Coordinates of C-alpha atoms in Angstrom, one line a residue:
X5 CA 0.0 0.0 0.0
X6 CA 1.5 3.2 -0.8
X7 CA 1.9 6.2 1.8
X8 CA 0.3 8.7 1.7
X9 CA 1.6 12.4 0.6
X10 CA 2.3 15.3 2.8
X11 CA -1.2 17.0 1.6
X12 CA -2.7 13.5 2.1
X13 CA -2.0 12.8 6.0
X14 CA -2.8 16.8 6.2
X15 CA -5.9 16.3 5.4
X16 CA -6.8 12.8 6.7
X17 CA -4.4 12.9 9.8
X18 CA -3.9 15.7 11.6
X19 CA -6.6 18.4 13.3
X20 CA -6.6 21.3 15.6
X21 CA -6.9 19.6 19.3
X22 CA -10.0 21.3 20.8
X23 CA -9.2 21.8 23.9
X24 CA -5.3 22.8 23.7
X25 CA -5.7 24.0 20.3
X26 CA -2.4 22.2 18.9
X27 CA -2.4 21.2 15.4
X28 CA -0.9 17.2 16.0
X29 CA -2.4 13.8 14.9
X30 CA -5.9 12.9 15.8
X31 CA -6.4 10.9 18.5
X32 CA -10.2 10.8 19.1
X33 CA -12.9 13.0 17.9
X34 CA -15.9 13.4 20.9
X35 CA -18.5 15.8 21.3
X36 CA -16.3 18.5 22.1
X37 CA -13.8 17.9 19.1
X38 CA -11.0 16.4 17.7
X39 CA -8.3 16.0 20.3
X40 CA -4.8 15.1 20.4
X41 CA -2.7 12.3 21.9
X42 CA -1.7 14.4 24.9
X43 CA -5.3 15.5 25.6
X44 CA -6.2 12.1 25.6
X45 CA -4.2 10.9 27.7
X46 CA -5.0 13.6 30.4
X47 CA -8.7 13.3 30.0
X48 CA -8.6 9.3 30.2
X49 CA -6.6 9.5 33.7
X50 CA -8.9 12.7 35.4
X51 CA -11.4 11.0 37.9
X52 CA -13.2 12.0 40.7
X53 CA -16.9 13.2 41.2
X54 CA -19.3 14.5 38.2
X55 CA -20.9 17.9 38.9
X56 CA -23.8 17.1 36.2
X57 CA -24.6 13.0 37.8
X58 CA -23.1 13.1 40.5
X59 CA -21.5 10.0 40.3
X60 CA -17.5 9.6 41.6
X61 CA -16.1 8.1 38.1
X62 CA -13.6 8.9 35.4
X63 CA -14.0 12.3 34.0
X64 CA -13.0 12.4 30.4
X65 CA -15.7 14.9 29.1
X66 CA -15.7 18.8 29.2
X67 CA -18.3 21.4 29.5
X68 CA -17.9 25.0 27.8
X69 CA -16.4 26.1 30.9
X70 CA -13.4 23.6 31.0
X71 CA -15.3 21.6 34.1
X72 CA -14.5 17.9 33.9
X73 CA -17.5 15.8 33.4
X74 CA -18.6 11.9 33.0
X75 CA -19.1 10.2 29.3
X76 CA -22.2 9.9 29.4
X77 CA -23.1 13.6 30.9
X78 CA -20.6 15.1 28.0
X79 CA -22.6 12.6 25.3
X80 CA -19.2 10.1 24.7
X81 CA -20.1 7.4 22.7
X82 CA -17.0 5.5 23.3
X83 CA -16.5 3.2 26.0
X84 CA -13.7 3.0 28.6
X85 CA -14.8 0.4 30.9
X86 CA -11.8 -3.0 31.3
X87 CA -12.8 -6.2 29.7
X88 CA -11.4 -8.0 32.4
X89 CA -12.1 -6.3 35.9
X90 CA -15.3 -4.0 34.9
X91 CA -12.8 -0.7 36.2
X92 CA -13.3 2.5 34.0
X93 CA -10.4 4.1 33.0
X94 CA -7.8 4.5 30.5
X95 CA -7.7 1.3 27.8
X96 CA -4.7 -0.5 26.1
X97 CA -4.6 -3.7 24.0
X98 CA -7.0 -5.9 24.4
X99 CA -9.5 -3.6 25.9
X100 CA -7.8 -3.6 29.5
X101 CA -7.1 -1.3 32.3
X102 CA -3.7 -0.2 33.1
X103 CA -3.9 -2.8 36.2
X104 CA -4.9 -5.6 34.3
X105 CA -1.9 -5.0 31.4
X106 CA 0.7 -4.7 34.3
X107 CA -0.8 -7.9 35.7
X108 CA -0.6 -10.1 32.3
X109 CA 3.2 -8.3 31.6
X110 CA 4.0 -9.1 35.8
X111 CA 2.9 -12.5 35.2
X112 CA 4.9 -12.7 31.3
X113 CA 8.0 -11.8 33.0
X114 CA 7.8 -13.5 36.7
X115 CA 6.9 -16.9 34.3
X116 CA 9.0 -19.7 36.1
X117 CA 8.5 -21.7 32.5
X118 CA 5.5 -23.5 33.7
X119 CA 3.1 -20.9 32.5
X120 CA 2.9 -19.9 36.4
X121 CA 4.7 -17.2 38.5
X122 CA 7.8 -18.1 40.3
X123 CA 6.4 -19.1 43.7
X124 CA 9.4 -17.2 45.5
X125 CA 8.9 -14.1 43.9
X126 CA 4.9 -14.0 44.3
X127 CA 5.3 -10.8 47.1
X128 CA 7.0 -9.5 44.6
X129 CA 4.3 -9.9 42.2
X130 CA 1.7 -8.7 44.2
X131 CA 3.6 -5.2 45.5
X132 CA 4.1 -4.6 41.7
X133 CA 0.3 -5.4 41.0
X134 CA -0.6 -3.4 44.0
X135 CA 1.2 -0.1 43.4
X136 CA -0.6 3.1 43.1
X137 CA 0.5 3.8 39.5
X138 CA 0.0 0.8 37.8
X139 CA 1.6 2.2 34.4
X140 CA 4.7 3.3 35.8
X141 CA 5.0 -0.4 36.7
X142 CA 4.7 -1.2 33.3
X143 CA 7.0 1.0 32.2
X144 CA 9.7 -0.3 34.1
X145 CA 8.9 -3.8 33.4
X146 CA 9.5 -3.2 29.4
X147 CA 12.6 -2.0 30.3
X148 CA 15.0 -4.5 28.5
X149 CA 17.5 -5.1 31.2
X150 CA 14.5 -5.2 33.7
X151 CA 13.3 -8.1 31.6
X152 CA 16.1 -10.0 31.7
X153 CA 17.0 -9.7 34.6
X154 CA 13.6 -10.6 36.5
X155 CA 13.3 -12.8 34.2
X156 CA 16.8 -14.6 34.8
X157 CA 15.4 -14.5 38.8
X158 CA 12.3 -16.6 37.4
X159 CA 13.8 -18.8 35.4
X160 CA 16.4 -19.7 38.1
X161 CA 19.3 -18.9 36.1
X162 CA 20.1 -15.9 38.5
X163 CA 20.2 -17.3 42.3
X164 CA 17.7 -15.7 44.4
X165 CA 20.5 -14.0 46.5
X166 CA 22.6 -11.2 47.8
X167 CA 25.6 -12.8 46.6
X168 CA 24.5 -13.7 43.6
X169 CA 23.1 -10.0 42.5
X170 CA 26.3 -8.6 43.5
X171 CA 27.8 -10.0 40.4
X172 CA 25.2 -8.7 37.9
X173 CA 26.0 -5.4 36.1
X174 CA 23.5 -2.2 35.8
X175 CA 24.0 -2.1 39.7
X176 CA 21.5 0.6 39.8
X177 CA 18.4 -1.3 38.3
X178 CA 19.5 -4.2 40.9
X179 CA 20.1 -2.3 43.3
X180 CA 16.3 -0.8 43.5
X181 CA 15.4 -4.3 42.4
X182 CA 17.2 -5.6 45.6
X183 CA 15.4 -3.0 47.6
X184 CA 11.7 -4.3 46.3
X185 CA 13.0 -7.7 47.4
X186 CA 13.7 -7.4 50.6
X187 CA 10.4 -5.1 51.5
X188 CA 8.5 -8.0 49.9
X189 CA 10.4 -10.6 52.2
X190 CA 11.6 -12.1 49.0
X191 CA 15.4 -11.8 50.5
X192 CA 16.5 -11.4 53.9
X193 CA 16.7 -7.6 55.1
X194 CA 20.2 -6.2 55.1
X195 CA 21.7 -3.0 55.6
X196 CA 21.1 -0.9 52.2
X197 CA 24.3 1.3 51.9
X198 CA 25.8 -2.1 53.6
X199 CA 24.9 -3.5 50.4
X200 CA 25.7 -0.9 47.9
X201 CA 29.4 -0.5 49.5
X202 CA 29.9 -4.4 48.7
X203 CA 28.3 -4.4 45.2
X204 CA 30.5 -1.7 44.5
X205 CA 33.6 -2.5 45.9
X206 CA 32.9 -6.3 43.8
X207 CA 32.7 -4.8 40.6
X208 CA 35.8 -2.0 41.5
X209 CA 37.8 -5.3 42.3
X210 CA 36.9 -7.3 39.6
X211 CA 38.1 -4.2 36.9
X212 CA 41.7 -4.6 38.9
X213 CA 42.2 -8.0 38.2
X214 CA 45.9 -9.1 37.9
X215 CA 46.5 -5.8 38.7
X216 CA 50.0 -5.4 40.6
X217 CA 47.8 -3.6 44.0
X218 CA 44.6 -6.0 43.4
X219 CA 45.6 -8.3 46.3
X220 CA 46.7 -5.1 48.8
X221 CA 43.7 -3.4 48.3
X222 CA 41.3 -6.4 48.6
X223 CA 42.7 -7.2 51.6
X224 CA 42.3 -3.8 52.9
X225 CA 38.4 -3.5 51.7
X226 CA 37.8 -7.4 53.3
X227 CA 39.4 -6.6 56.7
X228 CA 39.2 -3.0 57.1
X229 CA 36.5 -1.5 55.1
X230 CA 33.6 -4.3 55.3
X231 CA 34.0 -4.7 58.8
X232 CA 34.2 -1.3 59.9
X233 CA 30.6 -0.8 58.0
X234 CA 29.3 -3.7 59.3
X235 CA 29.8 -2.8 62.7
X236 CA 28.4 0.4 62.6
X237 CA 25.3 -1.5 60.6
X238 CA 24.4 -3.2 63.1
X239 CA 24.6 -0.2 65.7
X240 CA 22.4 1.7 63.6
X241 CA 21.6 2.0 59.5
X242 CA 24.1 3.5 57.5
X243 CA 23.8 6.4 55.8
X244 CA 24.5 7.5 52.2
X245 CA 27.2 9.7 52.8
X246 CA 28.9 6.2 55.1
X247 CA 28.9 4.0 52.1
X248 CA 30.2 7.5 49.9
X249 CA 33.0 8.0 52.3
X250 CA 34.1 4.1 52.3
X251 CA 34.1 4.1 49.0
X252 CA 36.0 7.6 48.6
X253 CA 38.7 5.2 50.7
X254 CA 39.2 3.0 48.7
X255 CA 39.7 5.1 45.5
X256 CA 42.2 7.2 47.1
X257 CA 44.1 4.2 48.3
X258 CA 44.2 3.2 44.9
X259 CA 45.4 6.3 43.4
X260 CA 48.2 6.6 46.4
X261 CA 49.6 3.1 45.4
X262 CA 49.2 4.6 41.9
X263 CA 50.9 7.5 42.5
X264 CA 53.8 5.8 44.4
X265 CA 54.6 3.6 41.2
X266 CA 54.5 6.9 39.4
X267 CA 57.5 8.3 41.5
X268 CA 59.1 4.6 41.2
X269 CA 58.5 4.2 45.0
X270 CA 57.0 0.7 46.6
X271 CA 54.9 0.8 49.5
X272 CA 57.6 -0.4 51.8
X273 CA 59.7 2.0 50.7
X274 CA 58.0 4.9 51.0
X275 CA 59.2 7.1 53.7
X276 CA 58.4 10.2 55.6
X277 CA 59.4 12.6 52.8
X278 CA 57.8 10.8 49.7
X279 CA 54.4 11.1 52.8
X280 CA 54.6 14.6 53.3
X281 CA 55.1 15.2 48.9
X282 CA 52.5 13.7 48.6
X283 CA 50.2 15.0 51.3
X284 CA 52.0 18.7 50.1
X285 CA 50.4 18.3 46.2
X286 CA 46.8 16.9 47.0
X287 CA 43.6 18.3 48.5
X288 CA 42.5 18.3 52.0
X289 CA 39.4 15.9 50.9
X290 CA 42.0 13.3 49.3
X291 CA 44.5 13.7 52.6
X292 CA 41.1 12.9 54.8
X293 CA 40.0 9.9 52.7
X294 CA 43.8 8.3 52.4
X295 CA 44.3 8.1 56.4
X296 CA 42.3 5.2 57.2
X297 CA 44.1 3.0 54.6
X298 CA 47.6 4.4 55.5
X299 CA 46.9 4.1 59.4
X300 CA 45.6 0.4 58.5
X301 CA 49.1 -0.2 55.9
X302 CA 51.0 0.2 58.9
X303 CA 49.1 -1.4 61.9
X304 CA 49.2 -4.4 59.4
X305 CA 53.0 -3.9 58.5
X306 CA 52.6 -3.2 55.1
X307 CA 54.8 0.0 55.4
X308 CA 57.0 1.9 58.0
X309 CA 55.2 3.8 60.5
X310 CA 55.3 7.4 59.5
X311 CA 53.9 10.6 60.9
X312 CA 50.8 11.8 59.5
X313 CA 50.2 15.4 59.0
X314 CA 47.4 16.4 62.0
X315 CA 44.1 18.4 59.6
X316 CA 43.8 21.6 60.6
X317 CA 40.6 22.0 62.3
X318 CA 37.9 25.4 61.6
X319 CA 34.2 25.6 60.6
X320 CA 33.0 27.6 57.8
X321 CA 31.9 31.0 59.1
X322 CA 28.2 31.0 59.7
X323 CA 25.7 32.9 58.4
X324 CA 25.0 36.7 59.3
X325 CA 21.6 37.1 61.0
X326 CA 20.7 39.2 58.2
X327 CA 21.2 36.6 55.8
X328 CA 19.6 34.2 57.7
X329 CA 16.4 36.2 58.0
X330 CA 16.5 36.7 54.5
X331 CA 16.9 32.8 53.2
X332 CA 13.8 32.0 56.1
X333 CA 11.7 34.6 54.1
X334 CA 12.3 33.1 50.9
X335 CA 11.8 29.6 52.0
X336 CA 8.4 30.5 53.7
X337 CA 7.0 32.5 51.2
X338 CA 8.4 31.7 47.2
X339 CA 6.2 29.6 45.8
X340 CA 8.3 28.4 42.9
X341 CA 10.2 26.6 45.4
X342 CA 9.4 22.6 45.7
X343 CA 7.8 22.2 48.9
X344 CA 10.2 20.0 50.3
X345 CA 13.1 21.9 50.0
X346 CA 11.0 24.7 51.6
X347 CA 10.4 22.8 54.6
X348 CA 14.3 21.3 54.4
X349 CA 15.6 25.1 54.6
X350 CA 13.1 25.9 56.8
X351 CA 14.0 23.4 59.5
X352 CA 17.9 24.3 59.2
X353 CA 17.3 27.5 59.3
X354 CA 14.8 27.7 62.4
X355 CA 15.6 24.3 64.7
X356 CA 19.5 24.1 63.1
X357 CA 18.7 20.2 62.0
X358 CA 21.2 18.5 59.6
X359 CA 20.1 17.5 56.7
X360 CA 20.7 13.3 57.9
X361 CA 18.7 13.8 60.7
X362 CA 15.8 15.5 58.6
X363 CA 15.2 13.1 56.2
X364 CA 14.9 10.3 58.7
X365 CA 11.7 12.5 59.8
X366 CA 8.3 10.2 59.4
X367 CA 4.7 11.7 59.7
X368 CA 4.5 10.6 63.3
X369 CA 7.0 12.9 64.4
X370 CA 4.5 15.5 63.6
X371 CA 1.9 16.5 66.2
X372 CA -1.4 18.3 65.5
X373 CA -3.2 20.0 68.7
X374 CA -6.1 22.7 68.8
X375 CA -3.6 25.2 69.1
X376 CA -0.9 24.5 67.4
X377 CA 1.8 22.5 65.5
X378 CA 4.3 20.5 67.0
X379 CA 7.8 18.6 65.6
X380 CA 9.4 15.9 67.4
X381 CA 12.9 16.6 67.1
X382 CA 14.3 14.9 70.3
X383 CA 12.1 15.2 73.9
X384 CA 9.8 17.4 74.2
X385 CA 8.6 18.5 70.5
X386 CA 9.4 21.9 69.4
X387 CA 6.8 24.0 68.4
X388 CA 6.5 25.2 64.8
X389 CA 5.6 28.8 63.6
X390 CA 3.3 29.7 61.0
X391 CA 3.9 29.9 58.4
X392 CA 5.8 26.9 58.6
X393 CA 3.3 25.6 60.3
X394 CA 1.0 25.1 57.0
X395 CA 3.9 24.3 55.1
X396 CA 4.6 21.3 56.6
X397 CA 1.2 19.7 56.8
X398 CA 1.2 20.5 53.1
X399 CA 4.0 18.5 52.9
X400 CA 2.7 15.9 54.6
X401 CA -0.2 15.5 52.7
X402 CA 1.1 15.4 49.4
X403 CA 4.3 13.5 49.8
X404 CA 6.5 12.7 46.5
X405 CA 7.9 9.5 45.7
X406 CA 4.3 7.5 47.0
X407 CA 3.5 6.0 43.5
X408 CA 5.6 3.4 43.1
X409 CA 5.7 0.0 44.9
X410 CA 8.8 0.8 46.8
X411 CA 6.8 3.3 49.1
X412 CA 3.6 2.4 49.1
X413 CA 3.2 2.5 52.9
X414 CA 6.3 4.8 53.7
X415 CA 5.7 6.6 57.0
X416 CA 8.9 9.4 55.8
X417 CA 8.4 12.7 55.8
X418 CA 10.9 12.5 52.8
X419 CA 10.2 9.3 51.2
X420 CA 12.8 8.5 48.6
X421 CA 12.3 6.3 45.3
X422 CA 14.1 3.2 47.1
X423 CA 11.9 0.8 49.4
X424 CA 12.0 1.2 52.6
X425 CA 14.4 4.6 52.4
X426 CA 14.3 7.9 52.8
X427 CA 15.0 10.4 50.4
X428 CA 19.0 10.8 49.7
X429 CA 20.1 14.3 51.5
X430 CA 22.7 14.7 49.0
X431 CA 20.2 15.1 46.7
X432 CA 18.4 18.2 48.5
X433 CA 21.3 19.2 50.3
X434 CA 22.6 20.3 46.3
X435 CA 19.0 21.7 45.8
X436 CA 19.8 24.2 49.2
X437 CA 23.2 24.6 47.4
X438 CA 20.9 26.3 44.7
X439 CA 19.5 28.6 46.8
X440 CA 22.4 30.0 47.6
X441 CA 23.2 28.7 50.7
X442 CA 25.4 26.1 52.6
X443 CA 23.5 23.5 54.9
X444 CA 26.5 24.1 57.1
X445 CA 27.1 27.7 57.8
X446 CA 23.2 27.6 57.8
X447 CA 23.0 25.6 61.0
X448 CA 25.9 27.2 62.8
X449 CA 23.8 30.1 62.2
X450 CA 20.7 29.2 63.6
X451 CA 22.3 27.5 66.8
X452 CA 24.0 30.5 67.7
X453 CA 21.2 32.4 67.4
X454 CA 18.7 30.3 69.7
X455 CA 21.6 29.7 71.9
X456 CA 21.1 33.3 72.6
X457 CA 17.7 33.1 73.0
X458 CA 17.8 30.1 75.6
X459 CA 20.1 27.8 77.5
X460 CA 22.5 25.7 75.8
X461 CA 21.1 22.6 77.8
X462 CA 17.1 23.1 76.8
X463 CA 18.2 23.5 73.2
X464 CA 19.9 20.8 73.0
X465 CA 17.2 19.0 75.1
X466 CA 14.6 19.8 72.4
X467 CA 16.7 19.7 69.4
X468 CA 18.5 16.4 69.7
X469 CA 22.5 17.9 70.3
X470 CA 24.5 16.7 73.0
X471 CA 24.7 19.7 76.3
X472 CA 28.5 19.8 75.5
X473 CA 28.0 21.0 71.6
X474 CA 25.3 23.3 72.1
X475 CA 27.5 24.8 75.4
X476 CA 30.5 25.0 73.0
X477 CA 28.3 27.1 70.3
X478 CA 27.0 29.3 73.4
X479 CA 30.4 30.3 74.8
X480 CA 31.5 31.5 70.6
X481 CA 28.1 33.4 70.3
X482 CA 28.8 35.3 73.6
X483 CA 25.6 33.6 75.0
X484 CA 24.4 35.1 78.5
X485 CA 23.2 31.8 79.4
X486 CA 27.0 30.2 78.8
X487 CA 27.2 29.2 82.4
X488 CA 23.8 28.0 83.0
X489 CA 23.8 24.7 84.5
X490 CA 22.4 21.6 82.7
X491 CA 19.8 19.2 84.3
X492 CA 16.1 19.3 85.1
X493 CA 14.5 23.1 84.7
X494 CA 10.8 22.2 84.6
X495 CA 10.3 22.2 88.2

């Protein structure tokens, strides 16, 4: 059959939309028009309650006013109703709901080869079936290295364990793969960054075999790095900016060793003057990140014992009061702002919270009275001003990251796109960067200001610091309440 000319699919093909007005391809034609792809999407996903029938339904129609109305009060012959399930919505191939598709692709790709889904990854299954947006889900699923791989877990040519998806590259889609797992029950809970650090430092090791430093520097991430994460694991979860700094580690232990074959030098040779070149020509961030491999070289004996040069100390100056003022403005009022980097700045800026501790904030930490608002930040919960007040139950109530089945239950404030995590402060902590201001000097700031305005002991009661730090930020800020006493003031 031959194509049609330019003039042709102009005339046959393509329409002004009525409702955005864009001249595109036809997608439909209902009683308000034709209308384009885009517009046909949007109309086939808008549900709630009809002001014509009242009836709570999808929405697809439109009075002269713009109001969203039902097919049958806007006169739309076509019908959007699932085959399968009966659910009105938007339709694919085969005449079935979104949910219904991502079942019978869930299903296609979970098949064990028996027709069946792998019995060990039915939680899996159902969470993906379950989640809020059902075509995200299926988006993800036609992913080709999503195929394969879940389908390689199905099949049983890809063990059903951490070990085994430490191998596997694309560590990204396994990782979030890995994280679904385990909040399924589908694989045994362990630390998250616990495993990212040992993915990572697999596939690092691997690219250095029958390199010259391979063995050295396996030994030193076996029996120094693992082990030191590990243990702090199992005190508490690790954070992003742990498995970040292990992993800084071992890439500037690697680039020492490097360097010292530049300068024809062997570990055992290197000596106090070939230490101090090199600490002499490199950063203070690569000087910070070689130390625990160099201390661990020569508690193990793998070099001499050498001096290491002490880091100076010094915080960045904090911000003026004037500029703090002005950043708590912005972040209360500016609407173009995302709401939760408002409440993020907000929060450094009034209650001098890291950014670590924030996102670990869940919606019960927030307490709603007839008076007022209240945040648990450590014992008792601090009161919160309007207008951060309202900000924050915004927040609350229309959370991002909640569509997916990695959070479909998440109690974080935050919620990130991984199950059972919060959102990654690195990534709002650039965001604040943005605005124009450090997360740091922003928090000096604000302790040394309500360190004036109160004891050093109550704020760090309500505020979750330790007496001595918030004592140590009083006596630089001048505080008049430097000497008072810690203890028990409510009586």
């Amino acid at each position: 059959m031959r194509s049609p000319s330019a003039e042709q699919y102009e005339r046959w093909y393509l329409r002004d939309c009525a409702r955005c007005g864009r001249h595109a391809g036809k997608a439909a034609n209902w009683s308000d028009g034709p209308m384009c792809r885009t517009c046909l999407d949007k109309a086939t996903r808008t549900r709630g309650r009809c002001p014509g029938c009242g009836t709570d339904r999808l929405l697809p129609g439109r009075r002269p006013d713009g109001t969203p109305i039902c097919r049958d009060c806007a006169g739309i012959t076509r019908n959007f109703f699932c085959d399968r399930c009966g659910f009105e919505g938007r339709l694919h191939t085969g005449r079935l709901c979104e949910r219904c598709t991502l079942a019978d692709k869930v299903t296609a790709t979970l098949d064990d080869g028996t027709g069946r889904i792998n019995p060990a990854l039915a939680p899996l299954a159902e969470a993906l079936i379950a989640m809020p947006d059902p075509w995200k889900g299926w988006m993800w699923l036609r992913t080709a290295h999503v195929q394969d791989l879940l389908t390689g877990l199905a099949r049983g040519r890809i063990p059903l364990t951490h070990q085994a998806l430490h191998q596997l590259p694309g560590w990204r889609t396994v990782a979030y793969l890995r994280d679904l797992l385990m909040a399924c029950g589908v694989l045994p809970a362990t630390d998250k960054q616990l495993l990212h650090t040992e993915t990572w430092l697999t596939h690092r090791l691997a690219e250095l075999d029958g390199h010259a430093h391979e063995p050295l520097l396996r030994r030193f991430a076996t029996w120094h790095l693992l082990p030191t994460l590990r243990a702090r694991a199992a005190r508490q979860p690790l954070t992003a900016s742990a498995r970040q700094s292990a992993g800084e580690q071992f890439t500037h232990a690697q680039a020492f060793l490097t360097w010292l074959d530049e300068h024809d030098l062997d570990l055992r040779q290197c000596g106090q003057a070939d230490l101090d070149s090199w600490h002499a020509t490199h950063p203070k961030s690569h000087r910070a990140a070689l130390k625990a491999f160099l201390t661990w070289a020569m508690a193990n004996r793998h070099m001499r014992r050498l001096d290491l040069p002490v880091p100076p100390h010094g915080n960045s100056a904090p911000l003026s009061q004037r500029r703090r003022l002005e950043l708590i403005r912005r972040a209360a009022t500016d609407d173009q702002i995302p709401p939760r980097v408002r409440v993020t700045a907000c929060l450094v800026l009034l209650y001098a919270q890291p950014i670590t501790r924030i996102m670990r904030l869940t919606l019960d930490d927030i307490s709603i009275t007839d008076t007022e608002v209240r945040l648990r930040l450590d014992n008792p919960p601090s009161p919160v001003p309007e207008p951060f007040a309202t900000l924050l139950l915004q927040l609350a109530e229309a959370r991002t990251n909640m569509n997916t089945a990695a959070n479909p239950d998440a109690r974080w404030l935050f919620p990130g796109q991984n199950a059972r995590e919060p959102l990654n402060a690195a990534t709002i902590r650039e965001q604040l960067r943005l605005l124009g201001f450090s997360s740091g000097a922003a928090r000096e700031a604000a302790l040394r200001q309500l360190v004036l305005q109160a004891p050093a002991p109550v704020v760090a009661e309500m505020l979750g610091y330790t007496p001595q730090a918030t004592t140590r930020h009083a006596a630089a800020a001048g505080s008049p309440w430097s000497r008072y006493a810690a203890g028990d003031h409510t009586k």
